[in-house]
């Protein structure tokens, strides 16, 4: 499990990788002050097939996570904390 705060400092994420029978996915809890927390599940299998050939698996999964959290103000650098 890992945590991250976006550059704006207004959203805190707890990220856990879960391995299930259907395949691995990220279980994410997003917390913002004054707003009820949100839960997201981002499946590794949602990665676009054409990009799978061009990157190693770990980078591909990290890029997918960063793209999924971009709408909440997170960047790839925020997730490396």
Coordinates of C-alpha atoms in Angstrom, one line a residue:
X1 CA 0.0 0.0 0.0
X2 CA 1.2 3.5 -0.7
X3 CA 0.0 7.1 -0.4
X4 CA 0.2 10.2 -2.5
X5 CA -0.8 13.8 -2.3
X6 CA -1.5 15.8 -5.4
X7 CA 0.6 19.0 -6.2
X8 CA -2.4 21.2 -5.2
X9 CA -2.3 19.6 -1.8
X10 CA -6.1 19.2 -1.8
X11 CA -6.4 15.4 -2.4
X12 CA -4.9 12.5 -0.5
X13 CA -4.8 9.0 -2.1
X14 CA -4.3 5.6 -0.6
X15 CA -3.4 3.1 -3.3
X16 CA -3.4 -0.6 -2.8
X17 CA -2.8 -3.3 -5.5
X18 CA -5.2 -6.2 -5.2
X19 CA -4.8 -9.5 -6.9
X20 CA -8.1 -11.3 -7.6
X21 CA -9.3 -14.2 -9.8
X22 CA -10.2 -11.7 -12.5
X23 CA -6.8 -10.1 -12.5
X24 CA -4.9 -7.4 -10.6
X25 CA -6.4 -3.9 -10.0
X26 CA -5.7 -0.8 -8.0
X27 CA -8.1 -0.1 -5.1
X28 CA -7.9 3.7 -4.5
X29 CA -9.4 5.8 -1.7
X30 CA -9.4 9.5 -2.4
X31 CA -9.9 12.0 0.4
X32 CA -10.6 15.7 0.1
X33 CA -11.3 18.1 2.9
X34 CA -15.1 18.8 3.3
X35 CA -16.1 16.1 0.8
X36 CA -17.0 12.4 1.5
X37 CA -14.2 10.1 0.4
X38 CA -14.3 8.3 -3.0
X39 CA -13.3 4.8 -3.9
X40 CA -12.0 3.9 -7.3
X41 CA -11.0 0.6 -8.8
X42 CA -8.7 0.7 -11.8
X43 CA -8.1 -2.6 -13.5
X44 CA -4.7 -3.4 -15.0
X45 CA -6.6 -5.1 -17.8
X46 CA -8.1 -1.7 -18.9
X47 CA -4.7 -0.7 -20.4
X48 CA -5.0 -0.2 -24.1
X49 CA -3.6 -3.2 -25.9
X50 CA -1.6 -1.3 -28.5
X51 CA 0.5 0.4 -25.8
X52 CA 1.4 -2.9 -24.1
X53 CA 4.1 -3.6 -26.8
X54 CA 6.1 -0.4 -26.3
X55 CA 6.8 -0.3 -22.5
X56 CA 7.9 -2.6 -19.8
X57 CA 5.0 -3.9 -17.7
X58 CA 5.8 -1.9 -14.5
X59 CA 6.1 1.4 -16.4
X60 CA 2.9 0.6 -18.3
X61 CA 0.9 0.0 -15.1
X62 CA 2.3 3.2 -13.4
X63 CA 1.4 5.3 -16.5
X64 CA -2.1 3.8 -16.5
X65 CA -2.5 4.7 -12.8
X66 CA -1.3 8.3 -13.4
X67 CA -3.7 8.7 -16.3
X68 CA -6.6 7.4 -14.2
X69 CA -5.8 9.8 -11.4
X70 CA -5.1 12.9 -13.6
X71 CA -8.7 14.1 -13.4
X72 CA -8.1 14.5 -9.6
X73 CA -5.0 16.6 -10.1
X74 CA -2.4 13.9 -9.7
X75 CA 0.7 13.7 -11.9
X76 CA 3.2 10.8 -12.3
X77 CA 5.6 12.6 -10.0
X78 CA 3.0 12.8 -7.2
X79 CA 2.7 9.1 -7.3
X80 CA 6.4 8.6 -6.9
X81 CA 6.5 10.2 -3.4

